[in-house]
Short mmCIF file of C-alpha atoms and ligand atoms in Angstrom, two decimals:
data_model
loop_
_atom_site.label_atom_id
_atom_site.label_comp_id
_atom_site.label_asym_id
_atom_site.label_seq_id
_atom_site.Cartn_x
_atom_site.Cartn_y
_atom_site.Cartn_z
CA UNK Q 1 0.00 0.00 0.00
CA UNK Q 2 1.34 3.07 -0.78
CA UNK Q 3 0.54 6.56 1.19
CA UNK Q 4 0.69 9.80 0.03
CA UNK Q 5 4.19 10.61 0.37
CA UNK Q 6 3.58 14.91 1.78
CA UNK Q 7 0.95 13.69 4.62
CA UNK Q 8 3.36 11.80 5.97
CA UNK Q 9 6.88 13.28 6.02
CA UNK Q 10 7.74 17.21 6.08
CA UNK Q 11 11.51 17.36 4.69
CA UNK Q 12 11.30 19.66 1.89
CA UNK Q 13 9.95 22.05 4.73
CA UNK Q 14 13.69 22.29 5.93
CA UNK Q 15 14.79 23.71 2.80
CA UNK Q 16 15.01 27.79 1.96
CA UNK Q 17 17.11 29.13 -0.53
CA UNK Q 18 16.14 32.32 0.32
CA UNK Q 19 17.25 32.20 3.70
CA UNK Q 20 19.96 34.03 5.32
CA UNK Q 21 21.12 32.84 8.31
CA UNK Q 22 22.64 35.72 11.21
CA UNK Q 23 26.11 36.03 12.32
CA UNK Q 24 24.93 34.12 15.82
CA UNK Q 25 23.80 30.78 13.89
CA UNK Q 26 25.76 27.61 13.19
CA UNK Q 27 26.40 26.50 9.69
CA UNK Q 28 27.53 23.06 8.60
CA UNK Q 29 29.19 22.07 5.25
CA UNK Q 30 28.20 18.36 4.42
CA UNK Q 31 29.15 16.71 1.12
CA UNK Q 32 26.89 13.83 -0.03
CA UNK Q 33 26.21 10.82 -1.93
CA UNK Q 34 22.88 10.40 -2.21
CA UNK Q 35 21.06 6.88 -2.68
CA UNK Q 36 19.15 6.09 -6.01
CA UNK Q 37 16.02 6.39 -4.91
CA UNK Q 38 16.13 10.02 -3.57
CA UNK Q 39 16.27 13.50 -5.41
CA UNK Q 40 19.07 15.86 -4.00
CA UNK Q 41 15.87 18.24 -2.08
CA UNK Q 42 14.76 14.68 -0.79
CA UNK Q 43 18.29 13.93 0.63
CA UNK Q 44 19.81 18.21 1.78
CA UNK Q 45 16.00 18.08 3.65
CA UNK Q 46 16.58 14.37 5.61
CA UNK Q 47 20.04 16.03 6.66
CA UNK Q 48 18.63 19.54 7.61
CA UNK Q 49 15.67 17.55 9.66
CA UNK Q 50 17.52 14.56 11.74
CA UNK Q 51 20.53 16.92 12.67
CA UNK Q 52 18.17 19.53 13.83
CA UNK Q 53 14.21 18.75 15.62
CA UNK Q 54 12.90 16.74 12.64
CA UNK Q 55 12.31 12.96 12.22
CA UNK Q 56 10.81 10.61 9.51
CA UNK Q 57 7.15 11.84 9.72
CA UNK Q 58 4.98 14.74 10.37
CA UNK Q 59 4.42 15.83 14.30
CA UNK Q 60 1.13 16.10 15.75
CA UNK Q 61 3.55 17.70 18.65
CA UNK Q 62 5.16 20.36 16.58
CA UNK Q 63 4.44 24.42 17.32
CA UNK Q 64 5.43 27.57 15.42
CA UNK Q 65 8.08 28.13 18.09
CA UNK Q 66 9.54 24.50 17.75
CA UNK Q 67 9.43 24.83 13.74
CA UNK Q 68 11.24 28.25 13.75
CA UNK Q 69 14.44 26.27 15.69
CA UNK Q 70 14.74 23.89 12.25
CA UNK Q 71 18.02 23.28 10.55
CA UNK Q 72 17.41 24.91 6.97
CA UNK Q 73 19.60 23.98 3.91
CA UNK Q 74 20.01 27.12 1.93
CA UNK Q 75 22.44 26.50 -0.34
CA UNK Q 76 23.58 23.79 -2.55
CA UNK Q 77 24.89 22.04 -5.43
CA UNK Q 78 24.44 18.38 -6.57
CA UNK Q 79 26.29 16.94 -3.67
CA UNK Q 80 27.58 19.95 -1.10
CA UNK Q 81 24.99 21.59 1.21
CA UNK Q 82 25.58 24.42 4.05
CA UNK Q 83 22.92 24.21 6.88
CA UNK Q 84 21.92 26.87 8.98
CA UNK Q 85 21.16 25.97 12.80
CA UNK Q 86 19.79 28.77 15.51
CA UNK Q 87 21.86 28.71 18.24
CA UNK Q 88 19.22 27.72 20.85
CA UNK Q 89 19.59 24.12 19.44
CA UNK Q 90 22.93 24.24 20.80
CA UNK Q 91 23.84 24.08 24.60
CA UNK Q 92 27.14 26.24 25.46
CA UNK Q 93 30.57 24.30 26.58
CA UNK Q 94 28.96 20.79 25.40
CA UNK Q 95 30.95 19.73 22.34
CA UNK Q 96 29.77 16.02 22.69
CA UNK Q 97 25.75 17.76 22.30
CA UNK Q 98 27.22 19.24 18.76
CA UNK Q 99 28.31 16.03 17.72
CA UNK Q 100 25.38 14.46 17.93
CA UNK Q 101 23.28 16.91 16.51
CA UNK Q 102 25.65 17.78 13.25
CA UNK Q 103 27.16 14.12 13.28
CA UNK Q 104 24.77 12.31 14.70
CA UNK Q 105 22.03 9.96 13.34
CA UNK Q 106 22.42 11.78 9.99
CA UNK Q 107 24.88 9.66 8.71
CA UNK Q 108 23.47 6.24 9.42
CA UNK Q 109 20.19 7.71 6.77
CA UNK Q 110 19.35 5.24 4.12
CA UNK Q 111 19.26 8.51 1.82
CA UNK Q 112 23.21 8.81 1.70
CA UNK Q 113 25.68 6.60 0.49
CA UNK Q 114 28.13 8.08 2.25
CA UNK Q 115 28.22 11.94 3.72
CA UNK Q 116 31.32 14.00 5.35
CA UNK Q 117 31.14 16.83 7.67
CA UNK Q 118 33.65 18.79 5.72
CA UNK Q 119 33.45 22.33 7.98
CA UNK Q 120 31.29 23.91 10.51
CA UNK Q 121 31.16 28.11 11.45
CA UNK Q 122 31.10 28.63 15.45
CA UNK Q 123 29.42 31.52 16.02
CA UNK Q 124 31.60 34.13 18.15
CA UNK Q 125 28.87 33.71 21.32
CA UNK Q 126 29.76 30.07 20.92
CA UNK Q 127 33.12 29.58 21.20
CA UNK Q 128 32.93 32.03 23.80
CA UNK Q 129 31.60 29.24 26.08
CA UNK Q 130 34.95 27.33 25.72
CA UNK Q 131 37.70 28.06 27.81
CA UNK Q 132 40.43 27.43 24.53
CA UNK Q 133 43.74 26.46 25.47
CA UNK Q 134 45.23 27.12 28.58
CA UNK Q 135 48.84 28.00 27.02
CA UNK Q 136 49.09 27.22 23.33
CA UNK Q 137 51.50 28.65 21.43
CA UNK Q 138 52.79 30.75 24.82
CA UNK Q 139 53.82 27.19 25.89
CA UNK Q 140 57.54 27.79 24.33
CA UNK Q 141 57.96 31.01 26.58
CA UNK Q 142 56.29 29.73 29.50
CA UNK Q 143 57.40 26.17 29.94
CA UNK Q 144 60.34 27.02 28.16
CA UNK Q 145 61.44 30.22 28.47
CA UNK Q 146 62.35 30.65 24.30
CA UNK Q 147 61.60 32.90 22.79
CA UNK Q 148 60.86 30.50 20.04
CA UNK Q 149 60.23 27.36 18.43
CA UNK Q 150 60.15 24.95 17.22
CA UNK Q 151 60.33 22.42 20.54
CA UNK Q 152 62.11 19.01 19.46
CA UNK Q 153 60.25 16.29 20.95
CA UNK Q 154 61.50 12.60 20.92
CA UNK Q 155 58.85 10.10 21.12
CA UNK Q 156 61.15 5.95 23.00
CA UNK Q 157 60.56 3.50 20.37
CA UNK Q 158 59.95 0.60 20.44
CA UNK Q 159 56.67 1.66 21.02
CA UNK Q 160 55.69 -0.44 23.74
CA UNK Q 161 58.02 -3.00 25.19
CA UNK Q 162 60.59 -1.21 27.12
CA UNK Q 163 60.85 -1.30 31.07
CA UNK Q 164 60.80 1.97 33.15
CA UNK Q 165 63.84 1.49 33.48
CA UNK Q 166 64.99 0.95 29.48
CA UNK Q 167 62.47 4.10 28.55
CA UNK Q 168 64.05 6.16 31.06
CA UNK Q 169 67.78 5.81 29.56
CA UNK Q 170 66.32 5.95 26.03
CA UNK Q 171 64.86 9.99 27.51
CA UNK Q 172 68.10 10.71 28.96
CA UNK Q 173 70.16 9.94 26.25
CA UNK Q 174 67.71 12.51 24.01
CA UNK Q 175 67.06 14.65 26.43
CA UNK Q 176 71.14 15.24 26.53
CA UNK Q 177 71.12 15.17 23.06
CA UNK Q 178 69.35 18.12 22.68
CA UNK Q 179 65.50 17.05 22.55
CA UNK Q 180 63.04 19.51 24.58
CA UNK Q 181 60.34 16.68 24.78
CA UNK Q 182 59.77 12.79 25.38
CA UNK Q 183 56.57 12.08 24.48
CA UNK Q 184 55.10 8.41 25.45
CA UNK Q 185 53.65 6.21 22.90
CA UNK Q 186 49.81 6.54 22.36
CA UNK Q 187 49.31 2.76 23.14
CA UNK Q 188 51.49 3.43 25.76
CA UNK Q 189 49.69 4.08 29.34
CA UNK Q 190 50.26 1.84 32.47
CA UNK Q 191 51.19 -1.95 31.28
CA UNK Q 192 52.43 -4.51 33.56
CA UNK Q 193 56.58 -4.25 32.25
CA UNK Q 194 56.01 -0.16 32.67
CA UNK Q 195 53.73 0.70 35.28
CA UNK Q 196 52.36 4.48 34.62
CA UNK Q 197 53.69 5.62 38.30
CA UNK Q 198 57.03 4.10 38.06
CA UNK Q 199 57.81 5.38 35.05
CA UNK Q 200 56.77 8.84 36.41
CA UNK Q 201 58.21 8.84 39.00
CA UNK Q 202 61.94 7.60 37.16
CA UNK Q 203 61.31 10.49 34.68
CA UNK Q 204 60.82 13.32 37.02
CA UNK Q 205 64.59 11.60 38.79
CA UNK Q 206 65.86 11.70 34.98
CA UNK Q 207 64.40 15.16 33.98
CA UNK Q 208 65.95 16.48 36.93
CA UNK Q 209 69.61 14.95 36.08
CA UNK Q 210 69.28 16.05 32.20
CA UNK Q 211 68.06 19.44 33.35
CA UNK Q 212 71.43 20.04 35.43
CA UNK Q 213 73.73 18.16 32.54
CA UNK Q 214 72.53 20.51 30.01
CA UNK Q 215 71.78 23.77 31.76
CA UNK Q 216 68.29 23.66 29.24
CA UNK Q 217 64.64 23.30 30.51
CA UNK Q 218 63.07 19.90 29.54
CA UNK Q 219 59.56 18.27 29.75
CA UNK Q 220 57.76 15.58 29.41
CA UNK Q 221 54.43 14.51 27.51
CA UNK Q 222 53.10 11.43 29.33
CA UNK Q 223 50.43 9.63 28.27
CA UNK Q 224 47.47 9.72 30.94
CA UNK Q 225 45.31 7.87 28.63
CA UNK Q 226 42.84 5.66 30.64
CA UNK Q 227 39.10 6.03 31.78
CA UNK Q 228 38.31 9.89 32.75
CA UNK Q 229 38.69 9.80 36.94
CA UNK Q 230 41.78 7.60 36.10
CA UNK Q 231 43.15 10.49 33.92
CA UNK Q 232 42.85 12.94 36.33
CA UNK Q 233 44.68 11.00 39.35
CA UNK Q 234 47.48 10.43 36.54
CA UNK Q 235 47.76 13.88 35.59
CA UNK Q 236 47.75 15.07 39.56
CA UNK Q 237 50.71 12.68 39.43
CA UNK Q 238 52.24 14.16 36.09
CA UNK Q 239 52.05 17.77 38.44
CA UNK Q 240 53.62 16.85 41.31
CA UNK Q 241 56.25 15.23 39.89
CA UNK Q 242 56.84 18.83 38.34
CA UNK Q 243 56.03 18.28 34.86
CA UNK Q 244 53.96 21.29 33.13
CA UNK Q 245 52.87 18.90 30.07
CA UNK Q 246 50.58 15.98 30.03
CA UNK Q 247 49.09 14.04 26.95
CA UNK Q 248 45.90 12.66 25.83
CA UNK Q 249 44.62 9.96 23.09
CA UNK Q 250 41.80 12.94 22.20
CA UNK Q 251 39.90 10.85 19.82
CA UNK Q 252 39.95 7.35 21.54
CA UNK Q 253 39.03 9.05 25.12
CA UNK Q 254 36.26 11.35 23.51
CA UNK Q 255 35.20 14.97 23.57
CA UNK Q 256 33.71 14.54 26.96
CA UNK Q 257 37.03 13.02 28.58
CA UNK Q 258 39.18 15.48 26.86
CA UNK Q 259 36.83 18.27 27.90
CA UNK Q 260 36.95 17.14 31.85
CA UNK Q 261 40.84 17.19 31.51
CA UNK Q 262 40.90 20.74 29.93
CA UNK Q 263 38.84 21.59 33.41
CA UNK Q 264 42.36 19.68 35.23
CA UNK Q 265 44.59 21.57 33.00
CA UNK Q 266 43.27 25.10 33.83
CA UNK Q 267 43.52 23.91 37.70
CA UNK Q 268 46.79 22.53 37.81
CA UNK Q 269 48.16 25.09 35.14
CA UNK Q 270 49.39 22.10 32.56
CA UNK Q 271 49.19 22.23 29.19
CA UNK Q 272 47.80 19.30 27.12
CA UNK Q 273 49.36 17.19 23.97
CA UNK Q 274 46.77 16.42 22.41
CA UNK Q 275 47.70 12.95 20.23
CA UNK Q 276 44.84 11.97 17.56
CA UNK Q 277 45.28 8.32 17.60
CA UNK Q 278 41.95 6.81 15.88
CA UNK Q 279 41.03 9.72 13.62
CA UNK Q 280 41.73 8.26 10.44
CA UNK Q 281 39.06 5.98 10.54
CA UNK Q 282 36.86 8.63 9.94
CA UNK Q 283 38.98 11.43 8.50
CA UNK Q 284 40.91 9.59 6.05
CA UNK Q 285 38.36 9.74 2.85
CA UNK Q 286 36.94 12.94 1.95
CA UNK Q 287 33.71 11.47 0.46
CA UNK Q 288 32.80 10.02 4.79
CA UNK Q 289 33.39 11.23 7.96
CA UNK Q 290 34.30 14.51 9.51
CA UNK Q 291 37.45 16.55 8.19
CA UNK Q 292 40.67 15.96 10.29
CA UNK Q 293 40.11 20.21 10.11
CA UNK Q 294 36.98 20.32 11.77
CA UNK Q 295 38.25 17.94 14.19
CA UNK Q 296 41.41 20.43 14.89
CA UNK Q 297 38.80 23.02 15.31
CA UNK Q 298 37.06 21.31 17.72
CA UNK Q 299 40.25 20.56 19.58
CA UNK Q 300 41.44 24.41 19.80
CA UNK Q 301 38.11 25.19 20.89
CA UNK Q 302 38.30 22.98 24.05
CA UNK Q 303 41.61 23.77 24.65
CA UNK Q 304 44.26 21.57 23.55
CA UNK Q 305 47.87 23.11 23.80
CA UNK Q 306 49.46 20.56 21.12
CA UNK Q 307 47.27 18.79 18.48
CA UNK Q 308 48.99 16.20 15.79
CA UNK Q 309 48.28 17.75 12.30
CA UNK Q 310 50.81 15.98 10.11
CA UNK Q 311 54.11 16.03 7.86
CA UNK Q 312 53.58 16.09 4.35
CA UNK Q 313 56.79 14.05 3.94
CA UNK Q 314 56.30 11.44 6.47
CA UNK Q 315 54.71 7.53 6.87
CA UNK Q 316 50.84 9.29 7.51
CA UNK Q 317 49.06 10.31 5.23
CA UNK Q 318 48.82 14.05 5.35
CA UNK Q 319 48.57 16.22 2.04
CA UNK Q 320 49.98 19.41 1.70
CA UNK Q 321 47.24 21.72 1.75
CA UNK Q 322 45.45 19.63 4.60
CA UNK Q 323 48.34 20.52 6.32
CA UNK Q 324 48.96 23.85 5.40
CA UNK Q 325 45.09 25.20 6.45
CA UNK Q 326 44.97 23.00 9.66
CA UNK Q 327 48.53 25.00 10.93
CA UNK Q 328 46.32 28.49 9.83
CA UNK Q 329 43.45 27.11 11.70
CA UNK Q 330 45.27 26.46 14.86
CA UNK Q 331 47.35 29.50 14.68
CA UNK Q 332 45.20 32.23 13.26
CA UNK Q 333 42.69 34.68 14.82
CA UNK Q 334 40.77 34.95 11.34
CA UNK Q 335 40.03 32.83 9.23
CA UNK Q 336 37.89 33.37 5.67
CA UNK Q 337 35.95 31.67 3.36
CA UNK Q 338 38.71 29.96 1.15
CA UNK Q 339 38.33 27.50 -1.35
CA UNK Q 340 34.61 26.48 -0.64
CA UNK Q 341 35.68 24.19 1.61
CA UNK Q 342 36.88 25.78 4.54
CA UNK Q 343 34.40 28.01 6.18
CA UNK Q 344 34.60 31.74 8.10
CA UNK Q 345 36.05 31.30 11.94
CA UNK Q 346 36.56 33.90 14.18
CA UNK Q 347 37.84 32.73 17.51
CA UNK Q 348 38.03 35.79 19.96
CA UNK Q 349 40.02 35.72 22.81
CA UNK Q 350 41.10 31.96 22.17
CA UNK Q 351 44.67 31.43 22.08
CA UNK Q 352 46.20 29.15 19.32
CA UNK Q 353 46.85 25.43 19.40
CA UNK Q 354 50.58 24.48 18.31
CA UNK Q 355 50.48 22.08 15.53
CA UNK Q 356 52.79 18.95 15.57
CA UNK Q 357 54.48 17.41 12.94
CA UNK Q 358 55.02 13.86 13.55
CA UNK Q 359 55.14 10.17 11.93
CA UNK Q 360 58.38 9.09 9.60
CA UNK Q 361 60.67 12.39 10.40
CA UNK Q 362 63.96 12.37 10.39
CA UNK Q 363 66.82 14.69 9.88
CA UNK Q 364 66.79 14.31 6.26
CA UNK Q 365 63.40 16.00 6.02
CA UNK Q 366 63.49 18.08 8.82
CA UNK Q 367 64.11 21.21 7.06
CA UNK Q 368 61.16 20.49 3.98
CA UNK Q 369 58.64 20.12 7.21
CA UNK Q 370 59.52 23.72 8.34
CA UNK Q 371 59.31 24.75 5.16
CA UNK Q 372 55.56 23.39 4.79
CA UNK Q 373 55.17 24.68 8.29
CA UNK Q 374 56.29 28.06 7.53
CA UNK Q 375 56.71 29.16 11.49
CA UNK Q 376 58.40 28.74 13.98
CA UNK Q 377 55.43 28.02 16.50
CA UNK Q 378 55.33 24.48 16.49
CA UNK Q 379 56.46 21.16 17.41
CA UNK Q 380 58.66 18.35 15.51
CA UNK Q 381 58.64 15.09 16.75
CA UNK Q 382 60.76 12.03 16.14
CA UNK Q 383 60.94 8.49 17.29
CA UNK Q 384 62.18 6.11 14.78
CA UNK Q 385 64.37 8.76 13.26
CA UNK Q 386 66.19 9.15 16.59
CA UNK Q 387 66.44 5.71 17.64
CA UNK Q 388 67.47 4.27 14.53
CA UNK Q 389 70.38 6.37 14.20
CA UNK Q 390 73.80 3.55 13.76
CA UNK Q 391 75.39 5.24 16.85
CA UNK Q 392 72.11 4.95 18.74
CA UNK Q 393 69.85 7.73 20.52
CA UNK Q 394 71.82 10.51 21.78
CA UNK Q 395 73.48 10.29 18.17
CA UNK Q 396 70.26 10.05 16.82
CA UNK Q 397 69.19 13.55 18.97
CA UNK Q 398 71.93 15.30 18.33
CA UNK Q 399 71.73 14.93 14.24
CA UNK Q 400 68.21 16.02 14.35
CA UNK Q 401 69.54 19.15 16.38
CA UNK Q 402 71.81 19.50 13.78
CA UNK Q 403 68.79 19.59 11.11
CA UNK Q 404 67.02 21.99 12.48
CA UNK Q 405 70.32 24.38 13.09
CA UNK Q 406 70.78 23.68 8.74
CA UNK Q 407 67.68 25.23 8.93
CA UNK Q 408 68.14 27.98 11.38
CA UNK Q 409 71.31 29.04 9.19
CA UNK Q 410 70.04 28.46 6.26
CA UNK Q 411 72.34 26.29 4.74
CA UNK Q 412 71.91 22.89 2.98
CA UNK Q 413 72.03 19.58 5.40
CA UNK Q 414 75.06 18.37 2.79
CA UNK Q 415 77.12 21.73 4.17
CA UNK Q 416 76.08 21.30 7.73
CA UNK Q 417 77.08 17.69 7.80
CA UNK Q 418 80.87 19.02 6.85
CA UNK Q 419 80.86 19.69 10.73
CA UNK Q 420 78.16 17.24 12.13
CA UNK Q 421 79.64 13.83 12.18
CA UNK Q 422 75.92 12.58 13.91
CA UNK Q 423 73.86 14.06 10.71
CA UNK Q 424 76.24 12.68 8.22
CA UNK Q 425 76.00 9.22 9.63
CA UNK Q 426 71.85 9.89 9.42
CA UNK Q 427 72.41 11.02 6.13
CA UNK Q 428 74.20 7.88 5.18
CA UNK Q 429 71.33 6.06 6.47
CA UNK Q 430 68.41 7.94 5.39
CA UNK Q 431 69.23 10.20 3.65
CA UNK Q 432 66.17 12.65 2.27
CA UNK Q 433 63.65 9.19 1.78
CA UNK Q 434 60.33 10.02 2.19
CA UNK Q 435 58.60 6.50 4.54
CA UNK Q 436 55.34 4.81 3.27
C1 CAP N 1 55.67 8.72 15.43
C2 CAP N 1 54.52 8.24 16.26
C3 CAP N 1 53.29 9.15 16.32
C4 CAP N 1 52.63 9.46 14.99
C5 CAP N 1 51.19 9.87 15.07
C6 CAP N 1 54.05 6.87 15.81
O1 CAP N 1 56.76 7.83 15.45
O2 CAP N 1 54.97 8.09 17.58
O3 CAP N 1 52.38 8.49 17.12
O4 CAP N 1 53.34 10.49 14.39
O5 CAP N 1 50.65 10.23 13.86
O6 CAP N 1 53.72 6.06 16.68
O7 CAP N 1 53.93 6.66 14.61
P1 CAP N 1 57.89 7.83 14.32
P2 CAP N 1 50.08 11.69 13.52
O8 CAP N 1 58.61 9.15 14.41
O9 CAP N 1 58.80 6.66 14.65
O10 CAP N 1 57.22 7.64 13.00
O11 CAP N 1 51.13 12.67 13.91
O12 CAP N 1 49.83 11.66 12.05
O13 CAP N 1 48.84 11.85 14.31
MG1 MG N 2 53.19 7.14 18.31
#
């Protein structure tokens, strides 16, 4: 039996072209493939309904106040559509809510194939309601006292496996050879061979001892990773074993995890690494999922100090331009309308996020990453480019020191390795190959 299809559903209502939405409302940019059996009004309506008060069918419930809060897709092509949302929809400081409004049921709908959340605008009253990070990019002055980057951090490999006692050595002999930063392992956390307060506890010791060697200030970026009450005892730990850094696996812990440790952050004055293990399963194709930029959006506005953006050159994939607007996003004030894909974002009084380049590095490529980068407010981190040096870590440290110092001076790697026995030797081994 077939019904007449408008008494029973209502989506076409959540489409106006004519519509201009205010400075104070929430737009989303979704791509789409639609399913056969749906026209692209059918399919921009569905979206515009289920992300915002609508379901399958007409409401015997609905009121003129409750229809005037609707989602409205007002502009278009065959498969991109921006949605308008009031902001009433939206409760302040609740970036789990968002999700499940603008990437919520929408994208289990039989009427797409497949659907990204490519951008979203924050309206200024918005992002107001997040605290942003508690350092950022102020992070090298304050923790550091520099007065600029980038931070060398230098992440033990292998990447699980080693003893407190064999991941401590592996941090002093970087630490000493120059590193700012050991970062843990993102699958690394509290495991029976390297118990989490151990190996806190035998960093702080070694921190302490490389601090005095060198004369330099050095941190840490330990992994608190766990379930949320857990993560805060850790990173009370982290703090009173004097560290100023702590880091988080922000995708596989969850907005509302990472949102509770911004809280700890502001209390305990820390700033946060923010590592985005996990986010390729749903950033990776652009046709599904939600942008690895929107994600680092989302991340600044909470408040991470550090966020993982990608190389270019390394073993992750991470294309140029990805790269290139995601280091804007995180370090600009301003942001405009660009290429269609990357919408308007102001971000007030919100510091920036430093972006990370990480995943394959090693002196060889060093300089092309700052390049890319174009700053000097950020963070380059190497594991496997460190520790596979032939004469072993503190070798390894010192020839990426010696990279970034090319750099600094700039003069070619080839020249600087004239007077750099450790970069020559990573040279030899590496030389400028670019890892799959
Ligand atoms: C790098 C790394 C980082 C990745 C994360 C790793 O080690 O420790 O976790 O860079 O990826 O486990 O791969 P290597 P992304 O230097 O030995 O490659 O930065 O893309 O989020
Ligand atoms: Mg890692």
């Amino acid at each position: 039996m077939t019904k007449d299809k408008e008494k029973i559903e209502w989506y076409h209502d959540f489409i106006d072209r004519d519509y201009k939405p205010g400075e104070d409302e929430i737009i989303a940019l979704y791509y789409f493939d639609k399913a056969d059996e749906v026209s692209v009004d059918d399919t921009i309506g569905r979206l515009a309904s289920e992300s915002s008060i609508g379901t399958w069918t007409t409401l015997e419930t609905l009121d003129d106040r409750i229809f005037g809060m609707r989602g409205r897709a007002f502009s278009n092509t065959d498969d991109m559509v921006k949605i308008s949302y009031p902001l009433i929809l939206w409760e302040m400081n609740n970036v789990p809510q968002l999700m499940s409004g603008i990437a919520g049921n929408i994208f289990g709908m039989k009427a797409v194939k497949s659907l990204r959340l490519v951008d979203a605008t924050l309206p200024l009253d918005y992002v107001k309601s997040f605290k942003g990070p508690n350092m950022g990019t102020e992070a090298i002055k304050k923790i550091f006292k520099r007065k600029e980057g980038p931070l060398l951090a230098c992440v033990p490999k292998p990447k699980i496996g080693m003893t407190v006692e064999q991941h401590c050595q592996v941090a002093w002999d970087a630490w000493t050879g120059g590193v700012d930063l050991i970062k843990d392992d993102e699958n690394l956390t509290s495991q029976s061979f390297n118990k989490f307060q151990a190996r806190v506890e035998e960093m702080a010791k070694t921190r302490d001892k490389a601090e005095k060697e060198t004369g330099d200030i050095k941190d840490a970026l330990i992994n608190v990773t766990a379930e949320t009450k857990e993560m805060e005892k850790r990173t009370k730990l982290i703090h009173d074993h004097g560290f100023r850094y702590f880091m988080i696996d922000v995708v596989t812990t969850g907005f509302s995890a990472v949102q509770t440790l911004r809280e700890v952050a502001g209390d305990l004055d820390m700033a946060i690494h923010a590592h985005r293990a996990m986010h390729a399963t749903f950033t990776k194709h652009y046709t599904h999922g939600i942008s690895m930029y929107f994600l680092a959006k989302l991340m600044r506005l909470i408040g991470l100090d550090n966020l993982h953006i990608g190389t270019v050159v390394g073993k992750l994939d991470s294309p140029k331009q990805d790269v290139i607007d995601m280091k804007n996003l995180l370090l600009d004030q301003e942001i405009t309308e660009s290429d269609g894909r990357k919408l308007k974002q102001s971000w007030g009084s919100i510091k920036g996020t430093l972006p990370v380049a990480s995943g394959g590095l090693h002196p060889g490529v060093l300089p092309e990453v700052m390049t890319v980068y174009n700053t000097s407010d950020m963070i380059l981190q190497v594991g496997g480019g460190i520790h596979g040096h032939p004469d072993g870590t503190h070798a390894g440290a010192k020839a990426s020191v010696q990279a970034l110092e090319a750099w600094r001076e700039d003069i070619s790697l080839e020249d600087k390795a004239k007077s750099a026995p450790e970069l020559a030797k990573a040279l030899g081994k590496w030389g400028y190959i670019r890892p799959i």
